[in-house]
Short mmCIF file of C-alpha atoms and ligand atoms in Angstrom, two decimals:
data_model
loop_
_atom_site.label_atom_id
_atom_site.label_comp_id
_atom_site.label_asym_id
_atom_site.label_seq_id
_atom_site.Cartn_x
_atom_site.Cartn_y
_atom_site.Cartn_z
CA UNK A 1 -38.89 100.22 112.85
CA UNK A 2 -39.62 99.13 116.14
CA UNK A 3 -43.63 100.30 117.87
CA UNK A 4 -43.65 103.48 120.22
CA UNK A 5 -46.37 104.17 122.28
CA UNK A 6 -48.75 106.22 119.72
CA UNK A 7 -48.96 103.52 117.56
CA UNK A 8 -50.16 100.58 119.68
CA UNK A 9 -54.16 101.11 119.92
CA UNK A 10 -56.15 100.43 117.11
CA UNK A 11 -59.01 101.99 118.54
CA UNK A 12 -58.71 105.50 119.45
CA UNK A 13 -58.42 105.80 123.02
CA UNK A 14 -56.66 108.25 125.47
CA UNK A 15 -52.53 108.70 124.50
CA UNK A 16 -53.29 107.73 129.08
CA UNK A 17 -54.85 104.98 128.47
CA UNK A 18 -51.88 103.55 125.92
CA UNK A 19 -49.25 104.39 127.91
CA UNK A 20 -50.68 102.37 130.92
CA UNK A 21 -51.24 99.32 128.66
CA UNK A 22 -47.62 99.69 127.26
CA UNK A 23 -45.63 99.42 130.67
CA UNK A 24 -48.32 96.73 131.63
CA UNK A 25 -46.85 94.45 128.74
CA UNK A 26 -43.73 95.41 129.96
CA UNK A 27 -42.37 97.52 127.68
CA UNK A 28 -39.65 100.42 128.09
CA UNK A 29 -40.64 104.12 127.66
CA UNK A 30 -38.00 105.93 125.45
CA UNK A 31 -37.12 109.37 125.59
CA UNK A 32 -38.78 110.31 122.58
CA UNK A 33 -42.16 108.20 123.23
CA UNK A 34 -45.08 110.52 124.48
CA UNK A 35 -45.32 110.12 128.30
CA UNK A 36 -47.28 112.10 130.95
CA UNK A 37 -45.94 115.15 132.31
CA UNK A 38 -46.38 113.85 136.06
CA UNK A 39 -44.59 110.65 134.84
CA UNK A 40 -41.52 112.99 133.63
CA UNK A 41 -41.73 115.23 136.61
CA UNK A 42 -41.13 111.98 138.80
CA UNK A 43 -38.19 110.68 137.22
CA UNK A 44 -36.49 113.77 136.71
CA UNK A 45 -36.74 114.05 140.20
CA UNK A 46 -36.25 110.97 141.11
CA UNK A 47 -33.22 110.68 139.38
CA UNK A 48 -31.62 113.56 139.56
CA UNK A 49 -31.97 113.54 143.51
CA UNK A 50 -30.20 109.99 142.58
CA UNK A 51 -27.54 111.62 140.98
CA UNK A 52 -26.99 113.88 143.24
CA UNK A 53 -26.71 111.53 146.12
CA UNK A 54 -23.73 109.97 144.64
CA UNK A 55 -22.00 113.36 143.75
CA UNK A 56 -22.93 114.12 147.54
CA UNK A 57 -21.60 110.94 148.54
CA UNK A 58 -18.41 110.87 147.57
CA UNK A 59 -17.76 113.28 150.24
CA UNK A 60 -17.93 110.75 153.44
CA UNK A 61 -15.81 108.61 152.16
CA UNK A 62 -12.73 110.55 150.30
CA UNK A 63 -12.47 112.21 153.39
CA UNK A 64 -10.27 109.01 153.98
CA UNK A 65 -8.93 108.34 150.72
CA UNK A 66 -5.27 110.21 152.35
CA UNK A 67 -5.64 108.21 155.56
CA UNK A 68 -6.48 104.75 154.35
CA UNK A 69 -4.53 102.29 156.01
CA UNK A 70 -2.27 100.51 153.17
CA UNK A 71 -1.88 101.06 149.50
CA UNK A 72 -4.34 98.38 148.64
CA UNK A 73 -6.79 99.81 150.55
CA UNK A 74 -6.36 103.69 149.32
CA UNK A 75 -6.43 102.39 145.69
CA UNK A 76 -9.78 100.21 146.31
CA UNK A 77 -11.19 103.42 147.99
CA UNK A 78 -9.80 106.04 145.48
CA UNK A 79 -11.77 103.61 142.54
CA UNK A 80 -14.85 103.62 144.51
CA UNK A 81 -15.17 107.08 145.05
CA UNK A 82 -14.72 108.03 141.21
CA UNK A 83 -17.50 105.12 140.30
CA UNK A 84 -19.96 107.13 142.50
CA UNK A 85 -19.06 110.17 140.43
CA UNK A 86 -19.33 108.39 137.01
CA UNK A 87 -23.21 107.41 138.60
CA UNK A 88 -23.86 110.70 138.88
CA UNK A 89 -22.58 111.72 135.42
CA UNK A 90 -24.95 108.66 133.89
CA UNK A 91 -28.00 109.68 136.27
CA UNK A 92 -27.75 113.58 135.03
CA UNK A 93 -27.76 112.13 131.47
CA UNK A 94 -31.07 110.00 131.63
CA UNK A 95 -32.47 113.06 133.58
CA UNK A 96 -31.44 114.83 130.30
CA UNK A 97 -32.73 112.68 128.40
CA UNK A 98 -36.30 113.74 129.65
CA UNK A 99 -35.69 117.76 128.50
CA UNK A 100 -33.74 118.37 131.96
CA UNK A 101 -31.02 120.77 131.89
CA UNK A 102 -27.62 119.86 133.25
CA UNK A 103 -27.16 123.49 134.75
CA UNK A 104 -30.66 123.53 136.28
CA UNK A 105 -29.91 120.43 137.93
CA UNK A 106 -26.95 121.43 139.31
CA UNK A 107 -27.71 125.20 140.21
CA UNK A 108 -30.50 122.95 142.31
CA UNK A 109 -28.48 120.95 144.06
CA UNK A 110 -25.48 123.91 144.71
CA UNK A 111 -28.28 126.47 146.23
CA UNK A 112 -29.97 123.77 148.25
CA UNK A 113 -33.49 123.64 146.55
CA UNK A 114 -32.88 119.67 145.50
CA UNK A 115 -32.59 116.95 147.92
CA UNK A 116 -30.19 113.63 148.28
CA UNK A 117 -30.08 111.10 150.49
CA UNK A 118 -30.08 111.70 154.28
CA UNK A 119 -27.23 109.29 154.33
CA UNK A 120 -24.25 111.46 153.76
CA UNK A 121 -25.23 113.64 156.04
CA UNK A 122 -23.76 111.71 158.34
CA UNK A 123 -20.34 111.96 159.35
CA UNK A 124 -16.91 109.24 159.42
CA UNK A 125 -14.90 109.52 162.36
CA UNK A 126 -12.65 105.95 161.95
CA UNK A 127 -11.52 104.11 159.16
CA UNK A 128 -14.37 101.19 159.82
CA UNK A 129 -16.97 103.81 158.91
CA UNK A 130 -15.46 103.44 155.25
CA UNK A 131 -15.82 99.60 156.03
CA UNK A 132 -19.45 100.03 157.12
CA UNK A 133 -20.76 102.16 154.66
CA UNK A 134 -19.31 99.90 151.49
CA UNK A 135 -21.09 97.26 153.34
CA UNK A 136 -24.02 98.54 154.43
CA UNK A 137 -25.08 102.05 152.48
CA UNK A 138 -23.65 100.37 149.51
CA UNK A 139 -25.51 97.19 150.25
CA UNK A 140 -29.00 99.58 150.82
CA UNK A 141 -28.29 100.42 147.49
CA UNK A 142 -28.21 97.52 145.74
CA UNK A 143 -31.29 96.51 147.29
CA UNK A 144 -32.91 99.76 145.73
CA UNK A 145 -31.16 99.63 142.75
CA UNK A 146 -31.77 95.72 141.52
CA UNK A 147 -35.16 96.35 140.65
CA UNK A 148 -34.91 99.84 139.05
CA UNK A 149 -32.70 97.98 136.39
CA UNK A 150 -36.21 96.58 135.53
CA UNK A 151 -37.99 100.68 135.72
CA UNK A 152 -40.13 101.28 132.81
CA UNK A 153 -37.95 103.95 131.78
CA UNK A 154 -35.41 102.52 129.51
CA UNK A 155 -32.46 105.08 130.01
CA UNK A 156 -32.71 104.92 133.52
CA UNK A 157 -33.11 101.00 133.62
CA UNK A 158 -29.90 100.50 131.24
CA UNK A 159 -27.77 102.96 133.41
CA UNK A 160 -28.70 100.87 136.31
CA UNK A 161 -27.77 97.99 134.98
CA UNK A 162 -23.82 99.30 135.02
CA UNK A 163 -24.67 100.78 137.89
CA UNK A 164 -25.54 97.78 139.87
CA UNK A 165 -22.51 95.51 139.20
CA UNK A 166 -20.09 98.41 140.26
CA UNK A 167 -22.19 98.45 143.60
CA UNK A 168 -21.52 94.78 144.17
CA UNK A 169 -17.78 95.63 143.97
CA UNK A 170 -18.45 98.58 146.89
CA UNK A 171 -20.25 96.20 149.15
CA UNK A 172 -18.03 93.54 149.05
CA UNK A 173 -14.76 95.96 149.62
CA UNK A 174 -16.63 97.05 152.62
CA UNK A 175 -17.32 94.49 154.05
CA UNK A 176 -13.97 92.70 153.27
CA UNK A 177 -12.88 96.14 155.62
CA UNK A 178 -15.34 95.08 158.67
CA UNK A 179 -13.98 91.78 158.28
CA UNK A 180 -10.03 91.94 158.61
CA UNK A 181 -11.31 94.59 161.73
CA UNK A 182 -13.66 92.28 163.22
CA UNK A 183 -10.61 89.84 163.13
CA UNK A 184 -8.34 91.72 164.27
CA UNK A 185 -7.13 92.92 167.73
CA UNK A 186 -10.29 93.97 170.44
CA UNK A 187 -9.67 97.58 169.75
CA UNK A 188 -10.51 97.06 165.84
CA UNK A 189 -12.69 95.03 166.54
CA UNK A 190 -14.44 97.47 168.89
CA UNK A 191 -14.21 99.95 166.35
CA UNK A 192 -16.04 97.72 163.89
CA UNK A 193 -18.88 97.34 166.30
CA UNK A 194 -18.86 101.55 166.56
CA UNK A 195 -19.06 101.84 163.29
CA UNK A 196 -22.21 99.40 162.45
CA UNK A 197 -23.95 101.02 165.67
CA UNK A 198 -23.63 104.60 164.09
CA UNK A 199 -24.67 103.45 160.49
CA UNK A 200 -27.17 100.52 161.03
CA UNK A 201 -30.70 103.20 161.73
CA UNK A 202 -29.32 105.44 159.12
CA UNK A 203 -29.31 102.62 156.56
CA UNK A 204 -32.56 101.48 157.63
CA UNK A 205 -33.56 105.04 157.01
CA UNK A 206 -32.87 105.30 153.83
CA UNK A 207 -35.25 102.92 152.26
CA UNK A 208 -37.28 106.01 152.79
CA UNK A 209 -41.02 106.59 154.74
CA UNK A 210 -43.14 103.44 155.72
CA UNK A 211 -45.50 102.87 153.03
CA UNK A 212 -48.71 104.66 154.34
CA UNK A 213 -46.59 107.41 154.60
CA UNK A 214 -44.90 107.73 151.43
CA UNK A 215 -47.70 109.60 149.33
CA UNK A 216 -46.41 109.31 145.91
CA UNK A 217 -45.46 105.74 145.83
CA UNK A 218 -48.80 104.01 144.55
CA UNK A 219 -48.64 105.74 141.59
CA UNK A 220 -44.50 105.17 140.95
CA UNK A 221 -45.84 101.53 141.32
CA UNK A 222 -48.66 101.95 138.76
CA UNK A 223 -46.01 103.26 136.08
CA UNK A 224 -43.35 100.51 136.96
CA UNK A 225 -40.76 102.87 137.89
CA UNK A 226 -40.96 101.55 141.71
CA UNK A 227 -41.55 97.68 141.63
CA UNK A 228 -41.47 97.45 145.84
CA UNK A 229 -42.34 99.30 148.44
CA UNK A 230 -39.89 100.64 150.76
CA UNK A 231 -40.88 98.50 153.44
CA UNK A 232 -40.67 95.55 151.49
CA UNK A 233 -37.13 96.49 150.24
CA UNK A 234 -35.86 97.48 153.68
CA UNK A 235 -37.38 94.05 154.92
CA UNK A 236 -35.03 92.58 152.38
CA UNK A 237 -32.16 94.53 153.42
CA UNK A 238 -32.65 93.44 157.31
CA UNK A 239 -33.14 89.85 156.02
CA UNK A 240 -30.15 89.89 154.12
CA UNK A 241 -27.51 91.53 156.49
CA UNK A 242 -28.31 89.79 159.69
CA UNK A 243 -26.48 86.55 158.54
CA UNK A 244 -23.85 89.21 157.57
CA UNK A 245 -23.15 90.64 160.76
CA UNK A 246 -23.65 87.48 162.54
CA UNK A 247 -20.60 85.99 160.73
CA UNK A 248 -18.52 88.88 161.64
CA UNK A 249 -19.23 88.62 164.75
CA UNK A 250 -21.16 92.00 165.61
CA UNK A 251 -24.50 93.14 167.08
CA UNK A 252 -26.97 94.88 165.07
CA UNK A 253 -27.86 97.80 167.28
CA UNK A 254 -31.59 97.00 168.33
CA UNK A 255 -32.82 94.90 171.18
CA UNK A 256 -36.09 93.87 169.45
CA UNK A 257 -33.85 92.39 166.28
CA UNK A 258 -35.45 88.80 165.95
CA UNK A 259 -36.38 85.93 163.82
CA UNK A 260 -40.16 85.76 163.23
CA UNK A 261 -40.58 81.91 162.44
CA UNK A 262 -44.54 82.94 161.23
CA UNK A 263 -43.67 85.52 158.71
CA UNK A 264 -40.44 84.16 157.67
CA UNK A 265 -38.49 87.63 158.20
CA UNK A 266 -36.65 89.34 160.98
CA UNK A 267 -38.59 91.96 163.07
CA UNK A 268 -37.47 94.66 163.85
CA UNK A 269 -37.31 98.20 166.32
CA UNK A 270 -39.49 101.28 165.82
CA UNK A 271 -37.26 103.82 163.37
CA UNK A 272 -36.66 107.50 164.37
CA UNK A 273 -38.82 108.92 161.38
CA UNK A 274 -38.53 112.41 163.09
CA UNK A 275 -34.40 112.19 162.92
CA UNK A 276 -35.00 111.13 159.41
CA UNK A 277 -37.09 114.35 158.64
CA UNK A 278 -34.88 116.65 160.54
CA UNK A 279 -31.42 115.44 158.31
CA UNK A 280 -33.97 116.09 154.86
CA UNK A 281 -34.64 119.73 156.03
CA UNK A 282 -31.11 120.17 156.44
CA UNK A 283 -30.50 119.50 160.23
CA UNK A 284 -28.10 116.38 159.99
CA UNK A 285 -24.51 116.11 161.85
CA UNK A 286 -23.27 117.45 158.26
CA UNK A 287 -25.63 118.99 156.07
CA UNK A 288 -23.77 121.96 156.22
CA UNK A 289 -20.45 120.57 155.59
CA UNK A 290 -21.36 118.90 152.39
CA UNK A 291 -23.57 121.55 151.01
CA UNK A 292 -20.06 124.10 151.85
CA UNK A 293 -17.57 121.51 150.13
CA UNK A 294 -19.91 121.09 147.29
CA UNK A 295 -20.01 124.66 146.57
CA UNK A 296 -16.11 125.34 146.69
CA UNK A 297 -15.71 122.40 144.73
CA UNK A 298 -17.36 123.44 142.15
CA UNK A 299 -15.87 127.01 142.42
CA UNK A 300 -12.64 125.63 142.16
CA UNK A 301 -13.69 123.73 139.45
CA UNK A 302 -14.58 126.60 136.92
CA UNK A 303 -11.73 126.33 135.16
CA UNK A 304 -11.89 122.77 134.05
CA UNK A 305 -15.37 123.35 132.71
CA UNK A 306 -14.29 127.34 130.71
CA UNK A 307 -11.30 124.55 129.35
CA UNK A 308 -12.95 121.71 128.25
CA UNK A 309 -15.98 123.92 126.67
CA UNK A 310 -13.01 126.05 125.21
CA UNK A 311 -11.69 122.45 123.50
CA UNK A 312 -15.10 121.43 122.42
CA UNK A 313 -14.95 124.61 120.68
CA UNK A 314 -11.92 124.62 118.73
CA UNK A 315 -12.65 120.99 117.72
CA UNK A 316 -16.32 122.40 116.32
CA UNK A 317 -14.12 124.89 114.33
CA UNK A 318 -11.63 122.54 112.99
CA UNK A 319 -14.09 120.17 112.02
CA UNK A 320 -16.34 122.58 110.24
CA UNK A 321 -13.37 123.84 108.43
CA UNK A 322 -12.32 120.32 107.31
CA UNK A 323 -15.47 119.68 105.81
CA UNK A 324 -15.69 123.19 103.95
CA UNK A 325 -12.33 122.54 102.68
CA UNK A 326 -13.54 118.79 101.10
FE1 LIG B 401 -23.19 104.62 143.42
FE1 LIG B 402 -21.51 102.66 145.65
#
């Protein structure tokens, strides 16, 4: 029988105080271990805001799953787009896991009370935007993602885990995209370079506020479900994709882009935190879009859901039956 968090003190101090010392050793919450309410608050809405930013962001990108440019590449994109919607389906179960309901969440996200990510409000005009995102919203990801396989809360940190490895797959397919167009003829080429110039700030942007503006982040750090601060994850991202683009052969977008021999990192431009806060209230190239293809989608989808719960049903019956007739 393995400890939970009641049982570690052997002098009676606050259920607080335990908990604290718990994810200081490094230990994973479970759903059934007693946890503060502000703690559960957080993750449910941290992840369910996860969740549904892939269910949201599978939008951007099938809009070119019927326009890809060659079988290989519609069947790479077709698999990508159903492992964001498997995230989503793992995120809403951890967020269930901590008494959320499926239906809230959703009814949330469908009437526009819950947020996603500003990203995919953003829209794809060519065929290298699918190369751009893989490679760079995909790659934001994984920079985010890595360490929340390490969060303190253990159903969270395990789906991550998955999570993560099918990420590497969606970086690399984008960027294996930017690279046969920054290869190719001057026009794809050219379109290559569009595409990094529309999606470079928004990927920056997502790492979310600068630290001394991102108000609930010391104590996400405290309980181990954050282990870096945005800035020092979007640091990491910059670090990381300059050598990237410089081996395709493209310009990051920003004239102030440079190597800082003293601190070891890249600098880099000012970010537009006011474009960032008008695409969270809604006023992004395609907030409306998504939020109006969500909503049909799921409207279309009724039936599915009246017959799967219909199946679940009749196998409940036939079950019970079997074991009233042993
Ligand atoms: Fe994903
Ligand atoms: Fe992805």
């Amino acid at each position: 029988m393995s400890q939970t968090v009641a049982d570690t003190a052997e002098t009676p101090v606050s259920l607080d105080r335990r908990f604290q010392d718990w994810i200081d050793a490094e230990r994973k919450i479970e759903p059934r271990d007693w946890m503060p309410e502000a703690y559960r608050r957080t993750l449910i809405r941290q992840i369910s805001q996860h969740a549904h930013s892939e269910i949201i962001g599978m939008q951007p990108e099938g809009n070119w799953i019927t326009r890809a440019p060659s079988l290989r590449r519609k069947v790479a994109l077709i698999a990508k787009v159903q492992d964001e919607a498997g995230h989503g389906l793992y995120l809403y179960s951890a967020a269930e896991t901590l008494g959320a309901s499926r239906d809230d969440m959703v009814a949330d996200l469908l009437s526009g009370k819950a947020k996603y990510s500003s990203i995919f409000n953003y829209p794809t005009p060519s065929w290298a935007d699918i190369g751009a995102i893989g490679w760079l919203v995909d790659g934001a990801a994984i920079c985010n993602q890595v360490p929340l396989c390490r969060t303190s809360y253990g159903p969270y940190a395990r789906a991550m885990v998955r999570v993560c490895k099918e990420e590497s797959f969606h970086q690399r397919q984008g960027y294996e995209i930017m690279m046969a167009l920054a290869q190719g003829t001057p026009e794809q080429k050219q379109m290559a370079q569009e595409a990094l110039n529309r999606w470079w700030i928004p990927s920056l942007l997502m790492f979310g506020p600068p630290d001394d503006q991102s108000p609930n982040s010391a104590q996400s750090m405290k309980w181990k479900i954050k282990r870096h601060s945005n800035d020092d994850l979007r640091q990491r991202f910059v670090d990381m994709t300059v050598p990237q683009a410089e081996f395709l052969g493209l310009t990051l977008p920003d004239p102030d882009l440079k190597w800082n021999e003293e601190r070891g990192h890249y600098d880099f431009g000012a970010l537009p935190w006011d474009e960032f806060q008008a695409v969270l209230k809604g006023h992004g190239p395609c907030n409306r879009q998504r939020m109006a293809f969500r909503n049909k989608t799921f409207a279309d989808g009724a039936w599915v859901r009246e017959a799967a719960s219909a199946y679940a049903e009749k196998q409940k019956a036939r079950q019970a039956a079997a074991v009233k007739a042993a």
